[in-house]
């Protein structure tokens, strides 16, 4: 059996509580994160901020992957368990190279 090649990570710059940081995730996770945020009626930026506030000591990229996995593994619609928006979280997600991605 031949495995499909792994996709490269897509690095994006995000603003969390007034601080800019970059997050590197596979394209499939960015897509899933956008679907979840859309289903919850919030921006990807706000969703990442909520994940960040609850991640504990876990690396942010890992926390996002685990969050996405839990949403889909639980079998619940992405909109069934909304995170509240957090103050100080921006609306844009900046891709590497300065372009703004969809939030």
PDB file of C-alpha atoms in Angstrom:
ATOM      1  CA  UNK A   1       0.000   0.000   0.000  1.00  0.00           C
ATOM      2  CA  UNK A   2       1.386   3.392  -0.981  1.00  0.00           C
ATOM      3  CA  UNK A   3       0.831   6.295   1.373  1.00  0.00           C
ATOM      4  CA  UNK A   4      -0.082   9.693   0.018  1.00  0.00           C
ATOM      5  CA  UNK A   5       2.675  12.275   0.499  1.00  0.00           C
ATOM      6  CA  UNK A   6       2.270  14.493   3.528  1.00  0.00           C
ATOM      7  CA  UNK A   7       1.304  18.060   2.804  1.00  0.00           C
ATOM      8  CA  UNK A   8       3.561  20.803   3.977  1.00  0.00           C
ATOM      9  CA  UNK A   9       2.510  22.931   6.884  1.00  0.00           C
ATOM     10  CA  UNK A  10       0.926  26.290   6.184  1.00  0.00           C
ATOM     11  CA  UNK A  11       2.253  28.931   8.544  1.00  0.00           C
ATOM     12  CA  UNK A  12      -0.047  31.813   9.439  1.00  0.00           C
ATOM     13  CA  UNK A  13       0.338  34.768  11.711  1.00  0.00           C
ATOM     14  CA  UNK A  14      -2.389  35.267  14.311  1.00  0.00           C
ATOM     15  CA  UNK A  15      -3.069  37.891  16.945  1.00  0.00           C
ATOM     16  CA  UNK A  16      -3.904  36.440  20.356  1.00  0.00           C
ATOM     17  CA  UNK A  17      -4.724  38.788  23.225  1.00  0.00           C
ATOM     18  CA  UNK A  18      -2.806  41.591  21.532  1.00  0.00           C
ATOM     19  CA  UNK A  19       0.282  39.502  20.741  1.00  0.00           C
ATOM     20  CA  UNK A  20       1.216  38.315  17.263  1.00  0.00           C
ATOM     21  CA  UNK A  21       2.381  34.734  16.940  1.00  0.00           C
ATOM     22  CA  UNK A  22       2.654  32.279  14.085  1.00  0.00           C
ATOM     23  CA  UNK A  23       0.914  28.938  13.911  1.00  0.00           C
ATOM     24  CA  UNK A  24       1.986  26.145  11.618  1.00  0.00           C
ATOM     25  CA  UNK A  25      -0.680  23.600  10.670  1.00  0.00           C
ATOM     26  CA  UNK A  26      -1.328  21.290   7.774  1.00  0.00           C
ATOM     27  CA  UNK A  27      -3.734  22.682   5.175  1.00  0.00           C
ATOM     28  CA  UNK A  28      -6.342  20.110   6.201  1.00  0.00           C
ATOM     29  CA  UNK A  29      -6.362  21.431   9.774  1.00  0.00           C
ATOM     30  CA  UNK A  30      -6.692  25.050   8.611  1.00  0.00           C
ATOM     31  CA  UNK A  31      -9.647  23.994   6.475  1.00  0.00           C
ATOM     32  CA  UNK A  32     -11.283  22.080   9.342  1.00  0.00           C
ATOM     33  CA  UNK A  33     -10.691  25.015  11.691  1.00  0.00           C
ATOM     34  CA  UNK A  34     -12.404  27.353   9.208  1.00  0.00           C
ATOM     35  CA  UNK A  35     -15.383  24.977   8.962  1.00  0.00           C
ATOM     36  CA  UNK A  36     -15.699  24.791  12.745  1.00  0.00           C
ATOM     37  CA  UNK A  37     -15.453  28.570  13.148  1.00  0.00           C
ATOM     38  CA  UNK A  38     -18.049  29.117  10.418  1.00  0.00           C
ATOM     39  CA  UNK A  39     -20.396  26.628  12.072  1.00  0.00           C
ATOM     40  CA  UNK A  40     -20.040  28.496  15.362  1.00  0.00           C
ATOM     41  CA  UNK A  41     -20.512  31.916  13.812  1.00  0.00           C
ATOM     42  CA  UNK A  42     -17.099  33.173  14.832  1.00  0.00           C
ATOM     43  CA  UNK A  43     -13.838  33.992  13.134  1.00  0.00           C
ATOM     44  CA  UNK A  44     -10.927  31.588  12.975  1.00  0.00           C
ATOM     45  CA  UNK A  45      -8.993  34.213  14.935  1.00  0.00           C
ATOM     46  CA  UNK A  46     -11.548  34.165  17.770  1.00  0.00           C
ATOM     47  CA  UNK A  47     -11.648  30.369  17.789  1.00  0.00           C
ATOM     48  CA  UNK A  48      -7.846  30.158  17.993  1.00  0.00           C
ATOM     49  CA  UNK A  49      -7.923  32.653  20.869  1.00  0.00           C
ATOM     50  CA  UNK A  50     -10.422  30.480  22.734  1.00  0.00           C
ATOM     51  CA  UNK A  51      -8.343  27.346  22.124  1.00  0.00           C
ATOM     52  CA  UNK A  52      -5.249  29.216  23.317  1.00  0.00           C
ATOM     53  CA  UNK A  53      -6.949  30.298  26.541  1.00  0.00           C
ATOM     54  CA  UNK A  54      -7.766  26.679  27.411  1.00  0.00           C
ATOM     55  CA  UNK A  55      -4.660  24.838  26.160  1.00  0.00           C
ATOM     56  CA  UNK A  56      -2.655  24.750  29.378  1.00  0.00           C
ATOM     57  CA  UNK A  57       0.989  23.830  28.776  1.00  0.00           C
ATOM     58  CA  UNK A  58       0.361  22.301  25.350  1.00  0.00           C
ATOM     59  CA  UNK A  59       1.943  23.841  22.246  1.00  0.00           C
ATOM     60  CA  UNK A  60      -0.659  25.994  20.380  1.00  0.00           C
ATOM     61  CA  UNK A  61      -0.388  24.061  17.097  1.00  0.00           C
ATOM     62  CA  UNK A  62      -0.844  20.790  18.973  1.00  0.00           C
ATOM     63  CA  UNK A  63      -3.760  22.198  20.955  1.00  0.00           C
ATOM     64  CA  UNK A  64      -5.485  23.218  17.712  1.00  0.00           C
ATOM     65  CA  UNK A  65      -4.976  19.763  16.187  1.00  0.00           C
ATOM     66  CA  UNK A  66      -6.342  18.051  19.313  1.00  0.00           C
ATOM     67  CA  UNK A  67      -9.312  20.461  19.388  1.00  0.00           C
ATOM     68  CA  UNK A  68     -10.174  19.713  15.734  1.00  0.00           C
ATOM     69  CA  UNK A  69      -9.803  15.988  16.345  1.00  0.00           C
ATOM     70  CA  UNK A  70     -12.110  16.129  19.379  1.00  0.00           C
ATOM     71  CA  UNK A  71     -14.787  18.062  17.494  1.00  0.00           C
ATOM     72  CA  UNK A  72     -14.892  15.495  14.720  1.00  0.00           C
ATOM     73  CA  UNK A  73     -14.334  12.459  16.939  1.00  0.00           C
ATOM     74  CA  UNK A  74     -17.195  13.476  19.249  1.00  0.00           C
ATOM     75  CA  UNK A  75     -19.469  13.330  16.218  1.00  0.00           C
ATOM     76  CA  UNK A  76     -21.089  16.599  17.170  1.00  0.00           C
ATOM     77  CA  UNK A  77     -21.693  19.377  14.719  1.00  0.00           C
ATOM     78  CA  UNK A  78     -18.927  21.996  14.978  1.00  0.00           C
ATOM     79  CA  UNK A  79     -21.474  24.572  16.140  1.00  0.00           C
ATOM     80  CA  UNK A  80     -22.807  22.590  19.120  1.00  0.00           C
ATOM     81  CA  UNK A  81     -20.147  23.669  21.614  1.00  0.00           C
ATOM     82  CA  UNK A  82     -19.272  27.317  20.978  1.00  0.00           C
ATOM     83  CA  UNK A  83     -16.420  29.082  22.692  1.00  0.00           C
ATOM     84  CA  UNK A  84     -17.164  32.646  23.746  1.00  0.00           C
ATOM     85  CA  UNK A  85     -15.287  35.362  21.881  1.00  0.00           C
ATOM     86  CA  UNK A  86     -12.441  36.785  23.967  1.00  0.00           C
ATOM     87  CA  UNK A  87     -11.644  40.474  24.277  1.00  0.00           C
ATOM     88  CA  UNK A  88      -8.477  41.606  22.525  1.00  0.00           C
ATOM     89  CA  UNK A  89      -8.640  39.051  19.742  1.00  0.00           C
ATOM     90  CA  UNK A  90      -8.384  40.396  16.209  1.00  0.00           C
ATOM     91  CA  UNK A  91     -10.329  39.253  13.173  1.00  0.00           C
ATOM     92  CA  UNK A  92      -7.634  38.535  10.575  1.00  0.00           C
ATOM     93  CA  UNK A  93      -5.336  35.585  10.135  1.00  0.00           C
ATOM     94  CA  UNK A  94      -2.202  36.604   8.286  1.00  0.00           C
ATOM     95  CA  UNK A  95      -0.519  34.016   6.090  1.00  0.00           C
ATOM     96  CA  UNK A  96       3.251  33.814   5.826  1.00  0.00           C
ATOM     97  CA  UNK A  97       4.338  36.436   3.332  1.00  0.00           C
ATOM     98  CA  UNK A  98       1.970  39.082   4.675  1.00  0.00           C
ATOM     99  CA  UNK A  99      -1.262  38.070   2.919  1.00  0.00           C
ATOM    100  CA  UNK A 100      -4.419  37.989   4.990  1.00  0.00           C
ATOM    101  CA  UNK A 101      -6.218  34.635   4.995  1.00  0.00           C
ATOM    102  CA  UNK A 102      -9.880  34.073   5.608  1.00  0.00           C
ATOM    103  CA  UNK A 103     -10.904  34.327   9.209  1.00  0.00           C
TER     104      UNK A 103
END
